[in-house]
Amino acid sequence: MDVKDRIVVVTGAAGGIGRALAQRFAQAGAKTVVCVDIDEEGAKRTAAEVGGVGLRLDVADEAATGALIEKVETEIGPIDLYCCNAGISMRGGPEVEDAAWQKIWEINVMAHIWAARHLAPRMIARGGGYFLNTASAAGLLSQVGSAPYAVTKHAAVAFAEWISLTYGDQGIKVSVLCPQAVNTNMIKGKEDGVAAVNGLIEPEPVAEACLKAIEA
């Protein structure tokens, strides 16, 4: 997909990878970049930087996700590329409380499922569309010290594969982002951790890699 003249939604756009994605898509000529985040002010700051639209979204809320998709498609236009980028991490293993497991599951996995539930049928009806789902190298390997992060990122990769296999012939394309340690707020305080031993990746090269993958 060529993102020029396309309508793009990026979740987790207030900073980090999401902000870099919004900037890169705008530079590539996207018609409108819709920057969403639970941090509404942060989303609006990124939107102002790229000439886009900033909106609040708690990706752990399916109804809010459906409403956002409806709002964008009604007021701006059909979404060509939806970037499920928002995510969280936490330390621990099976001792992590159920509520925390549920929270990371909703943000790192269900947010992807809800986006597809509300948007894939629309995309299929008009001939296709694109999902860029942010997972992690932890979804291909594991995450030392964090079972919830490793498990949810594996699930995110698996769901993206399923979407591609199931809807690929109906025009749905999928890319999955699986970087190691990226220099974002998520890594602060953990710069000397296992994931960072090979050095931190800056968000901008990550966004560039995503654009090239989508174009290819």
Short mmCIF file of C-alpha atoms in Angstrom, two decimals:
data_model
loop_
_atom_site.label_atom_id
_atom_site.label_comp_id
_atom_site.label_asym_id
_atom_site.label_seq_id
_atom_site.Cartn_x
_atom_site.Cartn_y
_atom_site.Cartn_z
CA MET A 1 0.00 0.00 0.00
CA ASP A 2 1.09 3.51 -0.81
CA VAL A 3 0.03 5.68 2.13
CA LYS A 4 -0.14 8.81 -0.03
CA ASP A 5 -3.66 10.26 0.09
CA ARG A 6 -4.76 7.59 2.56
CA ILE A 7 -6.62 7.96 5.85
CA VAL A 8 -4.56 6.47 8.68
CA VAL A 9 -5.40 5.85 12.35
CA VAL A 10 -2.57 5.42 14.86
CA THR A 11 -3.27 4.37 18.45
CA GLY A 12 -0.80 5.22 21.18
CA ALA A 13 0.11 8.30 19.16
CA ALA A 14 0.97 10.62 22.03
CA GLY A 15 4.60 9.48 22.06
CA GLY A 16 7.12 6.81 21.21
CA ILE A 17 6.52 4.59 18.19
CA GLY A 18 3.00 5.92 17.68
CA ARG A 19 4.17 9.52 17.39
CA ALA A 20 6.97 8.50 15.02
CA LEU A 21 4.50 6.54 12.86
CA ALA A 22 2.15 9.51 12.65
CA GLN A 23 5.01 11.79 11.65
CA ARG A 24 6.32 9.39 9.00
CA PHE A 25 2.92 8.73 7.45
CA ALA A 26 2.29 12.46 7.25
CA GLN A 27 5.67 12.97 5.58
CA ALA A 28 4.74 10.24 3.09
CA GLY A 29 1.66 12.20 2.05
CA ALA A 30 -1.16 10.59 4.01
CA LYS A 31 -4.40 12.50 3.48
CA THR A 32 -5.27 12.51 7.18
CA VAL A 33 -3.46 10.98 10.13
CA VAL A 34 -5.85 10.42 13.03
CA CYS A 35 -3.76 10.38 16.21
CA VAL A 36 -5.46 8.67 19.14
CA ASP A 37 -4.35 7.97 22.68
CA ILE A 38 -5.79 7.67 26.17
CA ASP A 39 -3.69 10.83 26.71
CA GLU A 40 -5.94 13.16 24.73
CA GLU A 41 -3.67 16.19 25.04
CA GLY A 42 -0.71 14.14 23.86
CA ALA A 43 -2.71 12.87 20.90
CA LYS A 44 -3.65 16.42 19.99
CA ARG A 45 -0.03 17.58 20.25
CA THR A 46 1.07 14.90 17.81
CA ALA A 47 -1.85 15.74 15.52
CA ALA A 48 -0.86 19.40 15.54
CA GLU A 49 2.69 18.42 14.54
CA VAL A 50 1.49 16.43 11.52
CA GLY A 51 -1.57 18.43 10.50
CA GLY A 52 -3.84 15.58 11.55
CA VAL A 53 -6.72 14.99 13.95
CA GLY A 54 -6.23 14.19 17.63
CA LEU A 55 -8.79 12.14 19.57
CA ARG A 56 -8.98 10.32 22.88
CA LEU A 57 -9.32 6.55 22.90
CA ASP A 58 -8.99 3.98 25.64
CA VAL A 59 -8.16 0.91 23.54
CA ALA A 60 -9.24 -1.31 26.44
CA ASP A 61 -12.85 -0.22 25.78
CA GLU A 62 -14.49 -2.02 22.86
CA ALA A 63 -17.45 0.37 22.68
CA ALA A 64 -15.09 3.34 22.51
CA THR A 65 -13.10 1.63 19.74
CA GLY A 66 -16.24 1.01 17.72
CA ALA A 67 -17.37 4.59 18.27
CA LEU A 68 -14.01 5.98 17.19
CA ILE A 69 -14.04 3.94 13.97
CA GLU A 70 -17.60 5.09 13.26
CA LYS A 71 -16.68 8.71 13.95
CA VAL A 72 -13.63 8.67 11.67
CA GLU A 73 -15.43 6.88 8.85
CA THR A 74 -18.45 9.19 9.09
CA GLU A 75 -16.71 12.52 9.61
CA ILE A 76 -13.34 12.06 7.86
CA GLY A 77 -13.58 9.12 5.50
CA PRO A 78 -12.89 5.39 5.12
CA ILE A 79 -9.92 4.17 7.12
CA ASP A 80 -7.27 2.72 4.82
CA LEU A 81 -4.65 1.86 7.44
CA TYR A 82 -5.28 1.16 11.12
CA CYS A 83 -2.24 0.94 13.38
CA CYS A 84 -2.93 -0.99 16.60
CA ASN A 85 0.10 0.39 18.34
CA ALA A 86 -0.89 1.11 21.96
CA GLY A 87 0.55 -1.28 24.51
CA ILE A 88 1.73 -1.67 28.09
CA SER A 89 4.22 -3.83 29.95
CA MET A 90 4.50 -5.14 33.49
CA ARG A 91 6.87 -7.36 35.39
CA GLY A 92 6.10 -10.67 37.02
CA GLY A 93 4.90 -14.19 36.38
CA PRO A 94 1.93 -16.31 37.46
CA GLU A 95 1.82 -14.42 40.74
CA VAL A 96 0.65 -11.25 38.96
CA GLU A 97 -2.90 -10.50 40.07
CA ASP A 98 -5.77 -11.39 37.77
CA ALA A 99 -6.80 -7.75 37.37
CA ALA A 100 -3.37 -6.86 36.03
CA TRP A 101 -3.38 -9.85 33.66
CA GLN A 102 -6.80 -8.74 32.43
CA LYS A 103 -5.63 -5.16 31.88
CA ILE A 104 -2.59 -6.10 29.79
CA TRP A 105 -4.66 -8.68 27.90
CA GLU A 106 -7.23 -6.06 26.93
CA ILE A 107 -4.67 -3.48 25.81
CA ASN A 108 -2.11 -5.74 24.12
CA VAL A 109 -4.50 -8.26 22.55
CA MET A 110 -8.20 -7.44 22.71
CA ALA A 111 -7.59 -3.94 21.31
CA HIS A 112 -6.39 -5.63 18.11
CA ILE A 113 -9.37 -7.98 18.07
CA TRP A 114 -11.88 -5.19 18.67
CA ALA A 115 -10.35 -3.04 15.93
CA ALA A 116 -10.65 -5.93 13.48
CA ARG A 117 -14.18 -6.74 14.65
CA HIS A 118 -15.41 -3.23 13.93
CA LEU A 119 -13.24 -2.33 10.95
CA ALA A 120 -12.42 -5.46 8.93
CA PRO A 121 -16.01 -5.93 7.66
CA ARG A 122 -16.04 -2.32 6.45
CA MET A 123 -12.70 -2.77 4.72
CA ILE A 124 -13.77 -6.03 3.08
CA ALA A 125 -17.01 -4.45 1.83
CA ARG A 126 -15.05 -1.76 0.00
CA GLY A 127 -12.37 -4.04 -1.36
CA GLY A 128 -9.64 -4.08 1.26
CA GLY A 129 -7.57 -2.29 3.85
CA TYR A 130 -4.48 -2.60 6.01
CA PHE A 131 -3.72 -3.36 9.66
CA LEU A 132 -0.32 -2.58 11.18
CA ASN A 133 -0.22 -4.32 14.56
CA THR A 134 2.54 -3.52 17.02
CA ALA A 135 3.68 -6.61 18.89
CA SER A 136 7.29 -7.08 20.03
CA ALA A 137 10.28 -9.33 19.66
CA ALA A 138 8.83 -10.79 22.86
CA GLY A 139 6.04 -12.16 20.66
CA LEU A 140 8.59 -14.16 18.68
CA LEU A 141 10.97 -14.98 21.52
CA SER A 142 9.93 -14.22 25.12
CA GLN A 143 10.40 -11.53 27.77
CA VAL A 144 12.64 -12.29 30.72
CA GLY A 145 10.89 -11.16 33.90
CA SER A 146 7.47 -10.57 32.35
CA ALA A 147 5.10 -13.42 31.63
CA PRO A 148 2.14 -11.10 30.94
CA TYR A 149 4.09 -9.18 28.29
CA ALA A 150 5.47 -12.33 26.62
CA VAL A 151 2.11 -14.08 26.57
CA THR A 152 0.13 -11.11 25.24
CA LYS A 153 2.67 -10.29 22.56
CA HIS A 154 2.68 -13.91 21.36
CA ALA A 155 -1.11 -13.66 21.18
CA ALA A 156 -0.92 -10.40 19.22
CA VAL A 157 1.34 -12.04 16.62
CA ALA A 158 -0.95 -15.07 16.40
CA PHE A 159 -4.04 -12.94 15.86
CA ALA A 160 -2.36 -10.90 13.13
CA GLU A 161 -1.38 -14.14 11.38
CA TRP A 162 -4.97 -15.37 11.64
CA ILE A 163 -6.35 -12.14 10.16
CA SER A 164 -3.94 -12.40 7.25
CA LEU A 165 -4.75 -16.07 6.59
CA THR A 166 -8.50 -15.62 6.91
CA TYR A 167 -9.09 -12.30 5.16
CA GLY A 168 -6.10 -12.01 2.84
CA ASP A 169 -8.10 -13.13 -0.19
CA GLN A 170 -10.66 -10.45 0.61
CA GLY A 171 -8.17 -7.62 0.39
CA ILE A 172 -7.03 -7.33 4.00
CA LYS A 173 -3.28 -6.86 4.41
CA VAL A 174 -1.42 -7.13 7.70
CA SER A 175 2.03 -6.19 8.95
CA VAL A 176 3.29 -6.97 12.45
CA LEU A 177 5.93 -4.85 14.14
CA CYS A 178 8.23 -6.94 16.39
CA PRO A 179 11.16 -4.77 17.51
CA GLN A 180 13.43 -5.33 20.45
CA ALA A 181 14.04 -2.45 22.86
CA VAL A 182 12.84 0.89 21.47
CA ASN A 183 13.71 4.17 23.18
CA THR A 184 10.26 5.06 24.50
CA ASN A 185 8.65 5.65 27.90
CA MET A 186 8.06 1.89 28.17
CA ILE A 187 11.80 1.27 28.40
CA LYS A 188 12.60 4.05 30.89
CA GLY A 189 14.29 2.68 33.96
CA LYS A 190 15.05 -0.59 32.16
CA GLU A 191 17.79 0.60 29.83
CA ASP A 192 20.24 -1.97 31.15
CA GLY A 193 17.79 -4.87 30.83
CA VAL A 194 18.15 -7.96 28.69
CA ALA A 195 16.16 -6.51 25.78
CA ALA A 196 18.48 -3.52 25.56
CA VAL A 197 21.84 -5.30 25.54
CA ASN A 198 22.18 -4.75 21.79
CA GLY A 199 21.35 -1.07 22.13
CA LEU A 200 18.11 0.86 21.97
CA ILE A 201 16.38 1.51 18.66
CA GLU A 202 15.04 5.02 18.16
CA PRO A 203 11.35 5.34 17.20
CA GLU A 204 12.07 7.08 13.89
CA PRO A 205 13.94 4.16 12.22
CA VAL A 206 11.19 1.85 13.48
CA ALA A 207 8.57 4.01 11.75
CA GLU A 208 10.64 4.06 8.59
CA ALA A 209 10.84 0.26 8.59
CA CYS A 210 7.06 0.08 9.00
CA LEU A 211 6.47 2.40 6.06
CA LYS A 212 8.75 0.36 3.82
CA ALA A 213 7.05 -2.89 4.87
CA ILE A 214 3.61 -1.45 4.13
CA GLU A 215 4.75 -0.17 0.76
CA ALA A 216 6.20 -3.59 -0.08
#
